[in-house]
Amino acid sequence: MPFPLTEEQRKIVDDRGGELLVSAAAGSGKTRVLVERLLDRVAAEGLDIDRFLVITYTKAAAAELRGRIAAAIHAALAQRPGDRHLRRCAALVYKAPICTIDAFCLDLLRQWGHL
């Protein structure tokens, strides 16, 4: 079981204001905070995971992040097996826009470049 979130990390997870910048050293829990923040919006607020745009700098980071988000959703689903919304998000996570900046821009150009 992972360590509980610090008070500062919990504030970031719970923040529902506008723009938010999380800057911290390697190994400080930024990815965990992002996953917890997404899971909180998905599980508590009923939002679909594929409605979020998650951008990273590398393909490896995007793959790791997608894996962690999927694992968190599956763990939540194991605790609430009858939750249809979580079951839906468990399937949607593999199609959600979790990608590099380059991949996002390329997809944007492919879809809307003609405009």
PDB file of C-alpha atoms in Angstrom:
ATOM      1  CA  MET A   1       0.000   0.000   0.000  1.00  0.00           C
ATOM      2  CA  PRO A   2       1.472   3.401  -0.930  1.00  0.00           C
ATOM      3  CA  PHE A   3       2.145   6.069   1.628  1.00  0.00           C
ATOM      4  CA  PRO A   4      -0.750   8.420   2.339  1.00  0.00           C
ATOM      5  CA  LEU A   5      -0.719  11.733   0.505  1.00  0.00           C
ATOM      6  CA  THR A   6       0.860  14.657   2.315  1.00  0.00           C
ATOM      7  CA  GLU A   7      -1.317  17.625   3.237  1.00  0.00           C
ATOM      8  CA  GLU A   8       0.110  19.616   0.321  1.00  0.00           C
ATOM      9  CA  GLN A   9      -0.501  16.745  -2.120  1.00  0.00           C
ATOM     10  CA  ARG A  10      -4.075  16.335  -0.820  1.00  0.00           C
ATOM     11  CA  LYS A  11      -4.702  20.067  -1.459  1.00  0.00           C
ATOM     12  CA  ILE A  12      -3.611  19.603  -5.082  1.00  0.00           C
ATOM     13  CA  VAL A  13      -5.832  16.541  -5.535  1.00  0.00           C
ATOM     14  CA  ASP A  14      -8.816  18.398  -4.065  1.00  0.00           C
ATOM     15  CA  ASP A  15      -8.239  21.720  -5.868  1.00  0.00           C
ATOM     16  CA  ARG A  16     -11.092  22.590  -8.236  1.00  0.00           C
ATOM     17  CA  GLY A  17      -9.926  26.056  -9.203  1.00  0.00           C
ATOM     18  CA  GLY A  18      -8.610  27.081 -12.599  1.00  0.00           C
ATOM     19  CA  GLU A  19      -5.107  26.450 -13.838  1.00  0.00           C
ATOM     20  CA  LEU A  20      -2.745  24.509 -11.624  1.00  0.00           C
ATOM     21  CA  LEU A  21       1.005  24.001 -11.881  1.00  0.00           C
ATOM     22  CA  VAL A  22       2.621  21.170  -9.959  1.00  0.00           C
ATOM     23  CA  SER A  23       6.395  21.473  -9.911  1.00  0.00           C
ATOM     24  CA  ALA A  24       8.532  19.244  -7.727  1.00  0.00           C
ATOM     25  CA  ALA A  25      11.693  17.150  -7.718  1.00  0.00           C
ATOM     26  CA  ALA A  26      11.918  13.650  -9.181  1.00  0.00           C
ATOM     27  CA  GLY A  27      10.414  11.008  -6.931  1.00  0.00           C
ATOM     28  CA  SER A  28       8.301  13.487  -4.984  1.00  0.00           C
ATOM     29  CA  GLY A  29       4.963  12.001  -6.059  1.00  0.00           C
ATOM     30  CA  LYS A  30       3.854  14.238  -8.952  1.00  0.00           C
ATOM     31  CA  THR A  31       2.583  11.311 -11.013  1.00  0.00           C
ATOM     32  CA  ARG A  32       0.739   9.843  -8.046  1.00  0.00           C
ATOM     33  CA  VAL A  33      -0.897  13.205  -7.338  1.00  0.00           C
ATOM     34  CA  LEU A  34      -1.997  13.481 -10.975  1.00  0.00           C
ATOM     35  CA  VAL A  35      -3.424   9.940 -10.933  1.00  0.00           C
ATOM     36  CA  GLU A  36      -5.231  10.580  -7.633  1.00  0.00           C
ATOM     37  CA  ARG A  37      -6.570  13.878  -8.979  1.00  0.00           C
ATOM     38  CA  LEU A  38      -7.926  12.199 -12.114  1.00  0.00           C
ATOM     39  CA  LEU A  39      -9.374   9.279 -10.151  1.00  0.00           C
ATOM     40  CA  ASP A  40     -11.094  11.693  -7.782  1.00  0.00           C
ATOM     41  CA  ARG A  41     -12.745  13.488 -10.706  1.00  0.00           C
ATOM     42  CA  VAL A  42     -13.739  10.182 -12.327  1.00  0.00           C
ATOM     43  CA  ALA A  43     -14.955   8.288  -9.255  1.00  0.00           C
ATOM     44  CA  ALA A  44     -16.378  11.085  -7.114  1.00  0.00           C
ATOM     45  CA  GLU A  45     -17.697  13.458  -9.761  1.00  0.00           C
ATOM     46  CA  GLY A  46     -18.740  10.935 -12.392  1.00  0.00           C
ATOM     47  CA  LEU A  47     -16.628  12.377 -15.206  1.00  0.00           C
ATOM     48  CA  ASP A  48     -15.435  10.121 -18.030  1.00  0.00           C
ATOM     49  CA  ILE A  49     -11.681   9.556 -18.220  1.00  0.00           C
ATOM     50  CA  ASP A  50     -11.617  10.179 -21.957  1.00  0.00           C
ATOM     51  CA  ARG A  51     -12.806  13.771 -21.377  1.00  0.00           C
ATOM     52  CA  PHE A  52      -9.391  14.701 -19.967  1.00  0.00           C
ATOM     53  CA  LEU A  53      -6.332  15.611 -22.006  1.00  0.00           C
ATOM     54  CA  VAL A  54      -3.154  14.389 -20.316  1.00  0.00           C
ATOM     55  CA  ILE A  55       0.061  15.516 -22.003  1.00  0.00           C
ATOM     56  CA  THR A  56       3.590  14.328 -21.242  1.00  0.00           C
ATOM     57  CA  TYR A  57       6.959  14.926 -22.863  1.00  0.00           C
ATOM     58  CA  THR A  58       7.873  11.338 -23.715  1.00  0.00           C
ATOM     59  CA  LYS A  59       6.109   8.239 -25.002  1.00  0.00           C
ATOM     60  CA  ALA A  60       7.449   6.272 -22.058  1.00  0.00           C
ATOM     61  CA  ALA A  61       5.960   8.758 -19.591  1.00  0.00           C
ATOM     62  CA  ALA A  62       2.605   8.649 -21.408  1.00  0.00           C
ATOM     63  CA  ALA A  63       2.588   4.845 -21.320  1.00  0.00           C
ATOM     64  CA  GLU A  64       3.505   4.768 -17.629  1.00  0.00           C
ATOM     65  CA  LEU A  65       0.855   7.336 -16.799  1.00  0.00           C
ATOM     66  CA  ARG A  66      -1.830   5.454 -18.747  1.00  0.00           C
ATOM     67  CA  GLY A  67      -0.850   2.269 -16.895  1.00  0.00           C
ATOM     68  CA  ARG A  68      -1.040   3.938 -13.514  1.00  0.00           C
ATOM     69  CA  ILE A  69      -4.393   5.546 -14.288  1.00  0.00           C
ATOM     70  CA  ALA A  70      -5.769   2.227 -15.533  1.00  0.00           C
ATOM     71  CA  ALA A  71      -4.473   0.459 -12.405  1.00  0.00           C
ATOM     72  CA  ALA A  72      -6.086   3.081 -10.151  1.00  0.00           C
ATOM     73  CA  ILE A  73      -9.422   2.758 -11.942  1.00  0.00           C
ATOM     74  CA  HIS A  74      -9.278  -1.045 -11.743  1.00  0.00           C
ATOM     75  CA  ALA A  75      -8.410  -0.848  -8.017  1.00  0.00           C
ATOM     76  CA  ALA A  76     -11.388   1.449  -7.421  1.00  0.00           C
ATOM     77  CA  LEU A  77     -13.568  -0.918  -9.448  1.00  0.00           C
ATOM     78  CA  ALA A  78     -12.418  -3.850  -7.308  1.00  0.00           C
ATOM     79  CA  GLN A  79     -13.699  -1.978  -4.244  1.00  0.00           C
ATOM     80  CA  ARG A  80     -16.974  -1.067  -5.990  1.00  0.00           C
ATOM     81  CA  PRO A  81     -17.594  -3.914  -8.468  1.00  0.00           C
ATOM     82  CA  GLY A  82     -21.146  -2.817  -9.227  1.00  0.00           C
ATOM     83  CA  ASP A  83     -20.140   0.703 -10.281  1.00  0.00           C
ATOM     84  CA  ARG A  84     -21.101   0.928 -13.964  1.00  0.00           C
ATOM     85  CA  HIS A  85     -19.352   4.261 -14.411  1.00  0.00           C
ATOM     86  CA  LEU A  86     -16.008   2.905 -13.194  1.00  0.00           C
ATOM     87  CA  ARG A  87     -16.459  -0.142 -15.415  1.00  0.00           C
ATOM     88  CA  ARG A  88     -17.021   2.183 -18.384  1.00  0.00           C
ATOM     89  CA  CYS A  89     -13.934   4.249 -17.503  1.00  0.00           C
ATOM     90  CA  ALA A  90     -11.863   1.074 -17.163  1.00  0.00           C
ATOM     91  CA  ALA A  91     -12.562   0.464 -20.859  1.00  0.00           C
ATOM     92  CA  LEU A  92     -12.274   4.131 -21.918  1.00  0.00           C
ATOM     93  CA  VAL A  93      -8.838   4.650 -20.359  1.00  0.00           C
ATOM     94  CA  TYR A  94      -7.192   2.835 -23.262  1.00  0.00           C
ATOM     95  CA  LYS A  95      -8.701   5.294 -25.749  1.00  0.00           C
ATOM     96  CA  ALA A  96      -8.244   8.404 -23.589  1.00  0.00           C
ATOM     97  CA  PRO A  97      -5.955  11.162 -24.895  1.00  0.00           C
ATOM     98  CA  ILE A  98      -2.904  10.444 -22.747  1.00  0.00           C
ATOM     99  CA  CYS A  99      -0.024  11.263 -25.058  1.00  0.00           C
ATOM    100  CA  THR A 100       2.993  13.405 -25.856  1.00  0.00           C
ATOM    101  CA  ILE A 101       2.701  17.004 -26.988  1.00  0.00           C
ATOM    102  CA  ASP A 102       3.826  15.914 -30.450  1.00  0.00           C
ATOM    103  CA  ALA A 103       1.164  13.212 -30.700  1.00  0.00           C
ATOM    104  CA  PHE A 104      -1.542  15.616 -29.572  1.00  0.00           C
ATOM    105  CA  CYS A 105      -0.518  18.248 -32.130  1.00  0.00           C
ATOM    106  CA  LEU A 106      -0.322  15.647 -34.899  1.00  0.00           C
ATOM    107  CA  ASP A 107      -3.806  14.375 -34.045  1.00  0.00           C
ATOM    108  CA  LEU A 108      -5.101  17.942 -33.986  1.00  0.00           C
ATOM    109  CA  LEU A 109      -3.672  18.595 -37.454  1.00  0.00           C
ATOM    110  CA  ARG A 110      -5.032  15.321 -38.825  1.00  0.00           C
ATOM    111  CA  GLN A 111      -8.529  16.101 -37.584  1.00  0.00           C
ATOM    112  CA  TRP A 112      -8.726  19.837 -38.168  1.00  0.00           C
ATOM    113  CA  GLY A 113      -5.867  20.743 -40.520  1.00  0.00           C
ATOM    114  CA  HIS A 114      -8.220  21.318 -43.427  1.00  0.00           C
ATOM    115  CA  LEU A 115      -9.766  24.243 -41.558  1.00  0.00           C
TER     116      LEU A 115
END
